[in-house]
Amino acid sequence: MTTTQKFDVAIIGGGPAGSTAGSLIKKYDPDASVLILERAMFPRDHVGESQLPPITAILHEMGAWEKVEAADFPIKVGATYRWGNSPELWDFEFLPLEHFKDEARPAKLEGQRLFTAFQVDRATYDHILLDHAADLGCDARQSTKVSTIERTGDRIDGLILGDGTRVEADHYIDASGNAAILRKAMDVGVEVPTRLKNMAIWDYWENTDWAVKIGVGGTRVQVLSIGTGWIWFIPLGPTRTSIGYICPTEHFRNCGMTPEQMYLDAIAQEPRVTELCTNATREGRLATTKDWSFVSDRMVGENWMLVGEAAGFADPILAGGMTLAHTSAREAAYIVLADRKGEHDPKWMKRSYEQVLTDRIKQYIRFADFWYAANGQFTDLESETQAIADAAGLKMTPKEAFRWLSLGGFTHEDFFLPGLGGLDLIAVKEIARRFTGDTEQRWEMLNYNVFKLNLNQAKKATVPIYNEGKIIKADAYRRGHKQLPLVGLYGVVHNVLKQHSDAISISRAFERVAAQNPGTGVNVQQLFASLENMLIDGWVAGKMDAKKPKLRFDLSGNNFNSDKIKAASA
């Protein structure tokens, strides 16, 4: 006789996405019964170790940041890149290194640590988070396989586990990663919006040298292109390092080498990595996987949602996988919480979730395409920028589309801050400057000195804001597939443009707003970056008035200099 167990929420997958969803549901609704089903037995290795700063706030909200910090993972301060045919190494930091101070660990989540991330050994990290979810009251079961998903149309009726147990729940969340157990059972297809079809090969090494040591425990990951692809070098702890190689699957088919031969050959081509491995030894557990970016055709159903890699995957060049997993799981948890309390229309919540997550994944894919198109080894992808622009509703030649991307046309990831993958728009443009060979960053708004809101054919809408366990409806405008949220920095710029149109008046208004909001992230630099993004996306129209002064910016150090803005108005 089959035993049926009933829960409020059943989550398939106990990785970061599953643990995040379970932890947040239990945090804000302790009475909810939450089941997490993980087919593996932790600890177990998993690829995807390099984080981005947006994860920090989510770990804190879960109540798990201190536990992760206590594991003594390296602090990710940024990355060192060498890309394309250039031998030049260039560094990117999440915060200026002069602001990074030595401090004992484990440290508190304050000051500089708010702007950094971790490089995590997934065997330890995933175990910490799943145990944390269990500590909060989740029924977390390891070595538990979901064998069958019972369904009626678009509704899931139950799960049959490997031991024959039947599970029923009001809500189901697929956090099973590339296994996509629920997605496949519900016959949901995927879109592959890129010609990039790569494969990843990796192993772990003991006793490598770190490329750089910054303060106590701080370092940068290494992203280094070679003739046939690129290599990642990610320290995971004092002695263990993840080293991986990404290349087109076509190269593997044509090279005549085994994965191990190809992996060792790639490392031998990279003198920086070879030197760092002089005294190191491999663990000898080489792993491979296909590395194709995709987006699910659907991410929600009557009583189910997809999160993390079950919903979509973007090429790891931007290290966005874990950010997408944590972020989508957090938002799915909020939807479950609101639905259990009868707050908001479930269709509106799920429709908003699906639209935003789809756009977010596609933004990562577009930026990855742009990144690869800038590599001399991937020149055939430059024409793909035209298809990217077409998908955004813009008719452009390949060269026009490439310029649009380099201006920041791929950025609209966050309602509050213009940027992508943990990088603000200023940093994104610096990357674009290097890739396009420009001597200066290109800002579209410097072509104009008068700016007006362009809301033609835009309809009023609402977007969900996820805050302290509740979903708040915020006003927005929607035009086609694009939306302009009237919150955060975009909301500030919208309100300023309702009162001011000439560039100097706008800059002074931005300075007043920033002065009124110290320490909140509302600053002149990011307000101008938000204006830039709204201009590129068509929410703002610009023109040049010869009788008015032009804006001029000093972008040294990737920052706007407000003194230069004032000087331009003199």
Coordinates of C-alpha atoms in Angstrom, one line a residue:
M1 CA 0.0 0.0 0.0
T2 CA 1.4 3.4 -1.0
T3 CA 1.9 5.9 1.8
T4 CA 0.9 9.5 1.0
Q5 CA 2.7 12.3 2.8
K6 CA 1.2 15.8 2.5
F7 CA 3.2 19.1 2.6
D8 CA 2.4 22.7 1.9
V9 CA 5.5 23.0 -0.4
A10 CA 7.6 20.3 -2.1
I11 CA 11.0 21.3 -3.5
I12 CA 12.8 19.1 -5.9
G13 CA 16.6 19.7 -5.5
G14 CA 18.6 20.6 -2.4
G15 CA 21.3 22.8 -4.1
P16 CA 21.5 26.6 -3.5
A17 CA 18.2 27.2 -5.2
G18 CA 16.2 24.6 -3.3
S19 CA 17.8 25.6 0.0
T20 CA 17.1 29.3 -0.6
A21 CA 13.5 28.8 -1.4
G22 CA 13.0 26.5 1.6
S23 CA 14.8 28.7 4.0
L24 CA 12.9 31.8 3.1
I25 CA 9.5 30.1 3.2
K26 CA 10.2 28.8 6.7
K27 CA 11.7 32.1 7.9
Y28 CA 8.6 34.1 7.0
D29 CA 6.0 31.4 7.5
P30 CA 7.3 29.0 10.2
D31 CA 4.0 27.1 10.2
A32 CA 4.4 26.0 6.5
S33 CA 5.5 22.4 6.0
V34 CA 8.3 22.3 3.5
L35 CA 9.9 19.2 2.0
I36 CA 13.2 19.4 0.1
L37 CA 14.1 16.3 -1.9
E38 CA 17.8 15.9 -2.9
R39 CA 18.8 12.8 -4.9
A40 CA 22.5 13.1 -4.0
M41 CA 24.2 12.6 -0.6
F42 CA 26.1 15.7 0.6
P43 CA 28.8 16.6 0.5
R44 CA 29.3 16.3 -3.2
D45 CA 31.3 18.4 -5.7
H46 CA 29.5 20.7 -8.1
V47 CA 30.7 23.1 -10.7
G48 CA 29.7 26.8 -10.5
E49 CA 31.8 28.2 -7.6
S50 CA 32.3 31.9 -8.4
Q51 CA 29.7 34.2 -6.9
L52 CA 28.6 37.7 -7.5
P53 CA 27.7 40.4 -4.9
P54 CA 23.9 40.2 -5.2
I55 CA 24.1 36.8 -3.5
T56 CA 25.5 38.4 -0.3
A57 CA 22.2 40.1 0.6
I58 CA 20.2 36.9 -0.1
L59 CA 22.5 34.8 2.2
H60 CA 22.0 37.5 4.8
E61 CA 18.2 37.4 4.4
M62 CA 18.3 33.6 4.8
G63 CA 20.3 33.9 8.0
A64 CA 23.1 31.9 6.5
W65 CA 25.8 34.5 5.7
E66 CA 27.6 34.0 9.0
K67 CA 27.7 30.2 8.5
V68 CA 29.2 30.6 5.0
E69 CA 31.7 33.2 6.2
A70 CA 32.8 30.8 9.0
A71 CA 33.7 28.2 6.3
D72 CA 36.6 30.6 5.4
F73 CA 36.0 30.6 1.6
P74 CA 38.1 33.1 -0.3
I75 CA 36.6 36.5 -0.6
K76 CA 36.0 37.4 -4.2
V77 CA 37.0 41.0 -4.7
G78 CA 36.9 40.8 -8.5
A79 CA 38.5 39.1 -11.5
T80 CA 41.5 39.3 -13.7
Y81 CA 40.8 39.0 -17.4
R82 CA 42.8 38.4 -20.6
W83 CA 40.5 38.2 -23.5
G84 CA 40.7 38.0 -27.3
N85 CA 44.0 38.3 -29.0
S86 CA 45.5 40.9 -26.6
P87 CA 48.2 39.7 -24.2
E88 CA 47.1 42.4 -21.7
L89 CA 45.8 41.5 -18.3
W90 CA 43.2 43.7 -16.8
D91 CA 41.6 43.7 -13.4
F92 CA 38.1 44.4 -12.3
E93 CA 37.2 44.9 -8.6
F94 CA 33.7 45.2 -7.1
L95 CA 35.1 48.0 -4.9
P96 CA 38.3 50.1 -5.2
L97 CA 41.1 48.1 -3.6
E98 CA 42.2 51.2 -1.5
H99 CA 38.9 50.7 0.3
F100 CA 39.6 47.0 1.0
K101 CA 41.1 46.8 4.5
D102 CA 42.7 43.9 6.4
E103 CA 40.3 42.4 8.9
A104 CA 40.2 39.2 10.9
R105 CA 37.9 36.4 9.8
P106 CA 35.2 35.4 10.3
A107 CA 34.1 39.0 9.9
K108 CA 30.8 40.8 10.1
L109 CA 28.6 41.7 7.2
E110 CA 29.3 45.4 7.1
G111 CA 31.4 47.9 5.2
Q112 CA 33.5 46.3 2.5
R113 CA 31.9 42.9 2.8
L114 CA 28.6 44.2 1.6
F115 CA 30.2 44.7 -1.9
T116 CA 32.2 41.5 -2.2
A117 CA 31.2 37.8 -2.8
F118 CA 32.6 34.4 -2.1
Q119 CA 34.4 31.7 -4.1
V120 CA 32.9 28.6 -2.7
D121 CA 33.7 24.9 -2.6
R122 CA 30.3 23.6 -3.6
A123 CA 30.7 20.4 -1.7
T124 CA 30.9 22.5 1.5
Y125 CA 28.7 25.4 0.5
D126 CA 25.7 23.4 -0.6
H127 CA 25.9 21.2 2.5
I128 CA 25.9 24.4 4.7
L129 CA 22.8 25.8 3.0
L130 CA 20.8 22.5 3.1
D131 CA 21.6 22.0 6.7
H132 CA 20.6 25.6 7.4
A133 CA 17.2 25.0 5.7
A134 CA 16.8 21.9 7.9
D135 CA 17.7 23.9 11.0
L136 CA 14.8 26.3 10.1
G137 CA 12.4 23.4 10.0
C138 CA 12.5 22.1 6.4
D139 CA 12.2 18.3 6.0
A140 CA 15.4 18.0 4.0
R141 CA 15.9 14.4 2.6
Q142 CA 19.1 13.4 0.9
S143 CA 19.6 10.3 -1.3
T144 CA 16.0 10.7 -2.2
K145 CA 15.0 10.3 -5.9
V146 CA 11.8 11.6 -7.5
S147 CA 10.8 8.7 -9.8
T148 CA 7.5 9.9 -11.2
I149 CA 5.5 13.1 -11.3
E150 CA 1.7 12.6 -11.4
R151 CA -0.1 15.3 -13.4
T152 CA -3.5 16.3 -14.7
G153 CA -3.1 18.8 -17.5
D154 CA -1.0 21.7 -16.1
R155 CA -1.5 20.7 -12.5
I156 CA 0.8 18.4 -10.5
D157 CA -1.1 15.9 -8.5
G158 CA 1.8 14.3 -6.6
L159 CA 5.3 12.9 -6.6
I160 CA 6.3 9.2 -6.4
L161 CA 9.7 8.8 -4.6
G162 CA 12.2 6.1 -5.3
D163 CA 11.1 4.1 -2.2
G164 CA 7.4 4.2 -3.4
T165 CA 6.3 7.0 -1.0
R166 CA 3.8 9.4 -2.6
V167 CA 4.1 13.1 -1.8
E168 CA 1.3 15.6 -2.2
A169 CA 1.8 19.4 -1.9
D170 CA 0.0 22.7 -2.6
H171 CA 3.0 24.1 -4.3
Y172 CA 5.9 22.5 -6.2
I173 CA 9.2 24.1 -7.0
D174 CA 11.7 22.6 -9.5
A175 CA 15.2 23.4 -8.2
S176 CA 16.7 20.2 -9.7
G177 CA 19.2 22.1 -11.9
N178 CA 20.0 20.7 -15.3
A179 CA 18.1 17.5 -14.5
A180 CA 15.0 19.7 -14.7
I181 CA 12.8 16.9 -13.4
L182 CA 9.6 18.8 -13.1
R183 CA 10.1 20.8 -16.3
K184 CA 10.6 17.7 -18.4
A185 CA 7.7 15.9 -16.8
M186 CA 5.5 18.8 -17.7
D187 CA 6.7 18.7 -21.3
V188 CA 8.1 22.3 -21.2
G189 CA 10.5 23.0 -24.1
V190 CA 13.4 25.3 -24.2
E191 CA 14.7 28.1 -26.4
V192 CA 18.4 28.3 -27.3
P193 CA 18.8 32.0 -28.3
T194 CA 22.4 31.8 -29.3
R195 CA 24.8 29.9 -31.6
L196 CA 27.2 29.4 -28.7
K197 CA 27.3 25.7 -28.0
N198 CA 30.3 25.1 -25.7
M199 CA 31.4 22.4 -23.4
A200 CA 33.1 22.6 -20.0
I201 CA 35.9 20.4 -18.7
W202 CA 37.2 20.8 -15.2
D203 CA 39.1 19.2 -12.3
Y204 CA 40.2 20.3 -8.9
W205 CA 43.9 20.9 -7.9
E206 CA 45.6 20.9 -4.5
N207 CA 48.3 23.4 -3.5
T208 CA 48.1 25.9 -6.4
D209 CA 49.4 29.3 -5.8
W210 CA 46.9 32.2 -5.8
A211 CA 47.4 34.7 -8.6
V212 CA 46.9 37.5 -6.1
K213 CA 46.3 37.9 -2.4
I214 CA 44.3 40.9 -1.3
G215 CA 44.1 41.6 2.4
V216 CA 43.0 38.7 4.6
G217 CA 41.4 36.0 2.3
G218 CA 40.7 38.3 -0.7
T219 CA 41.6 37.4 -4.2
R220 CA 40.5 37.6 -7.9
V221 CA 39.4 34.8 -10.1
Q222 CA 41.3 34.4 -13.4
V223 CA 39.4 34.4 -16.7
L224 CA 42.0 33.8 -19.5
S225 CA 41.3 33.2 -23.2
I226 CA 43.4 31.0 -25.3
G227 CA 43.2 30.1 -29.0
T228 CA 40.4 27.6 -28.7
G229 CA 38.4 28.9 -25.7
W230 CA 39.0 30.1 -22.2
I231 CA 40.2 28.9 -18.8
W232 CA 38.8 29.6 -15.4
F233 CA 41.0 29.6 -12.2
I234 CA 39.0 29.8 -9.0
P235 CA 40.6 29.3 -5.6
L236 CA 38.1 27.6 -3.3
G237 CA 40.1 27.6 -0.1
P238 CA 43.6 27.8 1.2
T239 CA 44.7 24.7 -0.8
R240 CA 42.0 23.7 -3.3
T241 CA 41.4 25.4 -6.7
S242 CA 38.9 24.8 -9.4
I243 CA 40.4 25.0 -12.9
G244 CA 38.2 24.6 -15.9
Y245 CA 38.3 24.9 -19.7
I246 CA 35.5 26.1 -21.9
C247 CA 35.6 25.5 -25.7
P248 CA 33.1 25.0 -28.6
T249 CA 31.8 21.4 -28.8
E250 CA 32.8 21.6 -32.5
H251 CA 36.4 22.0 -31.5
F252 CA 36.2 18.9 -29.4
R253 CA 34.7 16.9 -32.2
N254 CA 37.4 18.0 -34.6
C255 CA 40.6 18.0 -32.4
G256 CA 40.9 14.2 -32.1
M257 CA 41.8 14.4 -28.4
T258 CA 40.1 12.9 -25.4
P259 CA 38.6 15.4 -22.9
E260 CA 41.6 14.9 -20.6
Q261 CA 44.1 15.4 -23.4
M262 CA 42.3 18.5 -24.5
Y263 CA 42.1 19.8 -20.9
L264 CA 45.8 19.4 -20.2
D265 CA 46.7 20.8 -23.6
A266 CA 44.6 23.9 -22.8
I267 CA 46.4 24.4 -19.5
A268 CA 49.8 24.0 -21.1
Q269 CA 48.9 26.8 -23.5
E270 CA 48.3 29.2 -20.6
P271 CA 51.6 30.2 -19.0
R272 CA 50.0 32.1 -16.1
V273 CA 48.0 29.0 -15.0
T274 CA 50.9 26.7 -15.7
E275 CA 53.1 28.8 -13.3
L276 CA 50.4 28.8 -10.6
C277 CA 50.2 25.0 -10.8
T278 CA 54.0 24.4 -10.6
N279 CA 53.7 22.8 -7.1
A280 CA 50.2 21.6 -7.4
T281 CA 48.6 18.1 -8.0
R282 CA 45.3 17.2 -9.6
E283 CA 42.7 15.3 -7.8
G284 CA 42.1 13.4 -11.0
R285 CA 38.3 13.6 -11.0
L286 CA 37.9 15.2 -14.5
A287 CA 34.3 16.1 -15.3
T288 CA 32.6 17.4 -18.4
T289 CA 29.3 18.9 -19.3
K290 CA 27.7 20.6 -22.3
D291 CA 27.4 24.3 -21.7
W292 CA 24.6 25.5 -23.8
S293 CA 22.7 28.6 -22.9
F294 CA 18.9 28.2 -22.9
V295 CA 15.7 29.6 -21.6
S296 CA 12.6 27.6 -20.7
D297 CA 9.5 28.2 -22.8
R298 CA 7.5 28.4 -19.6
M299 CA 8.6 28.8 -16.0
V300 CA 5.3 28.6 -14.1
G301 CA 2.1 26.5 -14.1
E302 CA -1.0 26.0 -12.1
N303 CA 0.7 24.9 -8.9
W304 CA 4.4 24.8 -9.9
M305 CA 7.4 27.0 -10.7
L306 CA 10.9 26.5 -12.1
V307 CA 13.9 28.1 -10.4
G308 CA 17.6 28.2 -11.1
E309 CA 19.0 26.2 -13.9
A310 CA 15.8 24.3 -14.4
A311 CA 14.4 27.6 -15.7
G312 CA 17.4 28.6 -17.8
F313 CA 21.2 28.7 -18.1
A314 CA 23.6 31.4 -19.3
D315 CA 27.2 30.8 -20.4
P316 CA 29.5 30.9 -17.3
I317 CA 31.7 33.7 -18.6
L318 CA 29.8 36.1 -16.4
A319 CA 29.6 33.8 -13.4
G320 CA 25.9 34.4 -13.2
G321 CA 24.6 30.9 -12.6
M322 CA 24.5 31.0 -8.8
T323 CA 23.1 34.5 -8.8
L324 CA 20.2 33.4 -11.1
A325 CA 19.6 30.4 -8.8
H326 CA 19.5 32.3 -5.5
T327 CA 17.5 35.2 -7.0
S328 CA 14.9 33.2 -8.7
A329 CA 14.5 30.9 -5.7
R330 CA 14.0 33.9 -3.5
E331 CA 11.3 35.3 -5.7
A332 CA 9.5 32.0 -6.0
A333 CA 9.5 31.7 -2.2
Y334 CA 7.9 35.1 -1.9
I335 CA 5.2 34.0 -4.4
V336 CA 4.4 30.9 -2.3
L337 CA 4.3 33.1 0.8
A338 CA 1.9 35.6 -0.7
D339 CA -0.3 32.9 -2.2
R340 CA -0.6 31.1 1.1
K341 CA -1.8 34.3 2.7
G342 CA -4.2 35.1 -0.2
E343 CA -2.3 38.2 -1.1
H344 CA -2.2 39.3 -4.7
D345 CA -3.5 37.6 -7.8
P346 CA -1.4 34.4 -8.3
K347 CA -1.6 34.8 -12.1
W348 CA -0.1 38.3 -11.8
M349 CA 2.6 37.2 -9.5
K350 CA 3.6 34.2 -11.7
R351 CA 3.3 36.2 -14.9
S352 CA 5.6 38.9 -13.5
Y353 CA 8.1 36.3 -12.2
E354 CA 8.2 34.5 -15.6
Q355 CA 8.7 37.7 -17.6
V356 CA 11.4 39.1 -15.4
L357 CA 13.3 35.9 -15.0
T358 CA 13.1 35.2 -18.8
D359 CA 14.5 38.7 -19.5
R360 CA 17.2 38.3 -16.8
I361 CA 18.5 35.1 -18.3
K362 CA 18.4 36.4 -21.8
Q363 CA 20.3 39.5 -20.7
Y364 CA 23.1 37.2 -19.4
I365 CA 23.1 35.3 -22.7
R366 CA 23.2 38.5 -24.7
F367 CA 26.1 39.8 -22.7
A368 CA 27.9 36.5 -23.1
D369 CA 27.4 36.7 -26.9
F370 CA 28.8 40.2 -26.9
W371 CA 31.8 39.0 -24.8
Y372 CA 32.5 36.1 -27.1
A373 CA 32.0 38.3 -30.2
A374 CA 34.8 40.5 -28.9
N375 CA 37.2 37.5 -28.8
G376 CA 39.2 37.0 -31.9
Q377 CA 38.4 33.3 -31.8
F378 CA 34.7 33.9 -32.1
T379 CA 34.4 36.4 -34.9
D380 CA 31.5 34.6 -36.5
L381 CA 29.3 35.6 -33.6
E382 CA 29.5 39.3 -34.5
S383 CA 26.6 38.9 -36.8
E384 CA 24.7 37.4 -34.0
T385 CA 24.4 40.9 -32.4
Q386 CA 21.9 41.7 -35.2
A387 CA 19.7 38.9 -34.0
I388 CA 20.0 40.1 -30.4
A389 CA 18.8 43.5 -31.5
D390 CA 16.0 42.0 -33.5
A391 CA 14.9 40.2 -30.3
A392 CA 14.7 43.5 -28.6
G393 CA 12.5 44.9 -31.3
L394 CA 15.2 47.0 -33.0
K395 CA 16.1 46.8 -36.7
M396 CA 19.8 47.3 -37.1
T397 CA 22.7 46.2 -39.2
P398 CA 25.3 44.0 -37.5
K399 CA 27.6 47.0 -37.0
E400 CA 24.8 49.1 -35.6
A401 CA 23.7 46.3 -33.3
F402 CA 27.3 45.7 -32.0
R403 CA 27.5 49.4 -31.2
W404 CA 24.1 49.2 -29.4
L405 CA 25.4 46.4 -27.3
S406 CA 28.6 48.2 -26.5
L407 CA 26.6 51.2 -25.3
G408 CA 24.8 49.1 -22.8
G409 CA 21.8 47.9 -24.7
F410 CA 21.9 44.6 -22.9
T411 CA 21.3 46.1 -19.4
H412 CA 18.0 45.9 -17.6
E413 CA 18.5 43.3 -15.0
D414 CA 17.6 45.0 -11.8
F415 CA 14.6 47.3 -11.0
F416 CA 16.7 49.4 -8.7
L417 CA 20.2 49.5 -10.2
P418 CA 21.2 49.6 -13.9
G419 CA 23.7 46.9 -14.5
L420 CA 24.3 43.2 -15.2
G421 CA 25.8 40.3 -13.4
G422 CA 26.8 42.2 -10.3
L423 CA 28.5 44.9 -12.4
D424 CA 27.0 48.4 -12.5
L425 CA 26.5 50.1 -15.9
I426 CA 29.7 52.0 -15.5
A427 CA 31.7 48.8 -15.2
V428 CA 29.8 47.2 -18.0
K429 CA 30.7 50.1 -20.3
E430 CA 34.4 49.8 -19.3
I431 CA 34.3 46.2 -20.4
A432 CA 32.6 47.2 -23.6
R433 CA 35.2 49.9 -24.2
R434 CA 38.0 47.3 -24.1
F435 CA 36.1 45.0 -26.4
T436 CA 35.3 47.6 -29.0
G437 CA 38.8 49.1 -28.9
D438 CA 37.5 52.6 -28.0
T439 CA 39.9 54.9 -26.2
E440 CA 37.0 56.2 -24.1
Q441 CA 33.8 54.8 -22.7
R442 CA 30.9 55.7 -24.9
W443 CA 27.8 57.3 -23.3
E444 CA 24.9 58.0 -25.5
M445 CA 23.6 60.8 -23.3
L446 CA 26.7 62.9 -24.1
N447 CA 25.2 63.4 -27.6
Y448 CA 22.4 65.5 -26.0
N449 CA 21.8 68.2 -23.5
V450 CA 18.0 68.2 -23.4
F451 CA 16.1 65.1 -22.1
K452 CA 12.4 64.4 -22.0
L453 CA 10.4 61.4 -20.9
N454 CA 9.1 59.3 -23.8
L455 CA 6.0 57.4 -22.7
N456 CA 4.3 57.3 -26.1
Q457 CA 2.3 54.1 -26.5
A458 CA 3.3 53.0 -23.0
K459 CA 0.7 51.5 -20.7
K460 CA 0.6 51.7 -16.9
A461 CA 1.4 48.5 -15.2
T462 CA 2.5 47.1 -11.9
V463 CA 5.7 45.2 -10.9
P464 CA 6.4 43.1 -7.8
I465 CA 8.9 44.3 -5.3
Y466 CA 10.2 41.6 -2.9
N467 CA 10.9 42.9 0.5
E468 CA 11.0 41.4 4.0
G469 CA 8.8 38.5 3.1
K470 CA 6.1 40.5 1.3
I471 CA 5.4 41.3 -2.3
I472 CA 4.7 45.0 -2.8
K473 CA 3.0 46.3 -6.0
A474 CA 4.9 49.1 -7.6
D475 CA 3.8 51.3 -10.4
A476 CA 5.5 50.9 -13.8
Y477 CA 5.1 51.5 -17.5
R478 CA 5.2 48.8 -20.1
R479 CA 5.8 49.1 -23.8
G480 CA 6.0 45.9 -25.7
H481 CA 8.2 43.5 -23.7
K482 CA 10.0 46.4 -22.0
Q483 CA 9.0 47.9 -18.7
L484 CA 10.1 50.9 -16.7
P485 CA 9.6 50.5 -12.9
L486 CA 8.9 53.7 -11.1
V487 CA 10.9 52.6 -8.1
G488 CA 14.6 52.8 -7.1
L489 CA 16.9 54.8 -9.3
Y490 CA 14.6 54.6 -12.3
G491 CA 11.8 56.1 -10.2
V492 CA 14.1 59.0 -9.1
V493 CA 15.1 59.7 -12.7
H494 CA 11.5 59.6 -13.8
N495 CA 10.5 62.1 -11.2
V496 CA 13.4 64.4 -12.0
L497 CA 12.6 64.4 -15.7
K498 CA 9.0 65.4 -14.9
Q499 CA 10.4 68.7 -13.6
H500 CA 13.6 69.3 -15.5
S501 CA 14.8 68.8 -19.0
D502 CA 18.2 70.5 -19.6
A503 CA 21.2 68.5 -18.6
I504 CA 22.6 70.9 -16.1
S505 CA 19.4 71.3 -14.2
I506 CA 19.1 67.5 -14.2
S507 CA 22.6 67.1 -12.8
R508 CA 21.9 69.5 -10.0
A509 CA 18.7 67.7 -9.2
F510 CA 20.6 64.4 -9.1
E511 CA 23.1 66.0 -6.6
R512 CA 20.3 67.2 -4.3
V513 CA 18.6 63.7 -4.3
A514 CA 22.0 62.0 -3.6
A515 CA 22.7 64.5 -0.7
Q516 CA 19.3 63.7 0.8
N517 CA 20.0 59.9 0.7
P518 CA 23.5 59.3 2.0
G519 CA 24.6 55.7 2.3
T520 CA 21.7 54.3 0.3
G521 CA 23.3 53.7 -3.1
V522 CA 21.5 56.6 -4.5
N523 CA 24.4 58.7 -5.9
V524 CA 25.0 60.9 -8.9
Q525 CA 27.0 58.3 -10.8
Q526 CA 24.2 55.7 -10.7
L527 CA 21.5 58.2 -11.4
F528 CA 23.2 59.2 -14.6
A529 CA 23.7 55.6 -15.4
S530 CA 20.0 55.1 -15.0
L531 CA 19.3 58.0 -17.3
E532 CA 21.6 56.4 -19.8
N533 CA 19.8 53.1 -19.7
M534 CA 16.4 54.8 -20.0
L535 CA 17.7 56.7 -23.0
I536 CA 19.0 53.5 -24.7
D537 CA 15.8 51.7 -24.0
G538 CA 13.7 54.5 -25.5
W539 CA 12.0 55.7 -22.2
V540 CA 13.8 59.0 -22.6
A541 CA 14.3 61.1 -25.8
G542 CA 17.3 63.3 -26.2
K543 CA 18.1 66.3 -28.4
M544 CA 20.9 68.9 -28.7
D545 CA 20.2 72.6 -28.0
A546 CA 23.1 74.7 -29.2
K547 CA 22.2 77.4 -26.8
K548 CA 22.6 75.1 -23.8
P549 CA 25.8 73.8 -22.2
K550 CA 26.8 70.2 -22.9
L551 CA 27.5 67.6 -20.2
R552 CA 31.1 66.5 -19.8
F553 CA 32.2 63.7 -17.5
D554 CA 35.5 62.7 -16.0
L555 CA 35.2 58.9 -15.9
S556 CA 38.6 58.2 -14.4
G557 CA 38.3 55.3 -12.0
N558 CA 35.0 54.4 -13.5
N559 CA 33.3 57.2 -11.7
F560 CA 31.4 60.3 -12.7
N561 CA 33.1 63.4 -11.3
S562 CA 30.4 65.8 -10.2
D563 CA 32.9 68.7 -10.1
K564 CA 33.4 68.3 -13.8
I565 CA 29.6 68.3 -14.3
K566 CA 29.4 71.6 -12.5
A567 CA 32.4 73.0 -14.5
A568 CA 30.6 72.2 -17.7
S569 CA 27.7 74.5 -16.7
A570 CA 29.9 77.5 -15.9

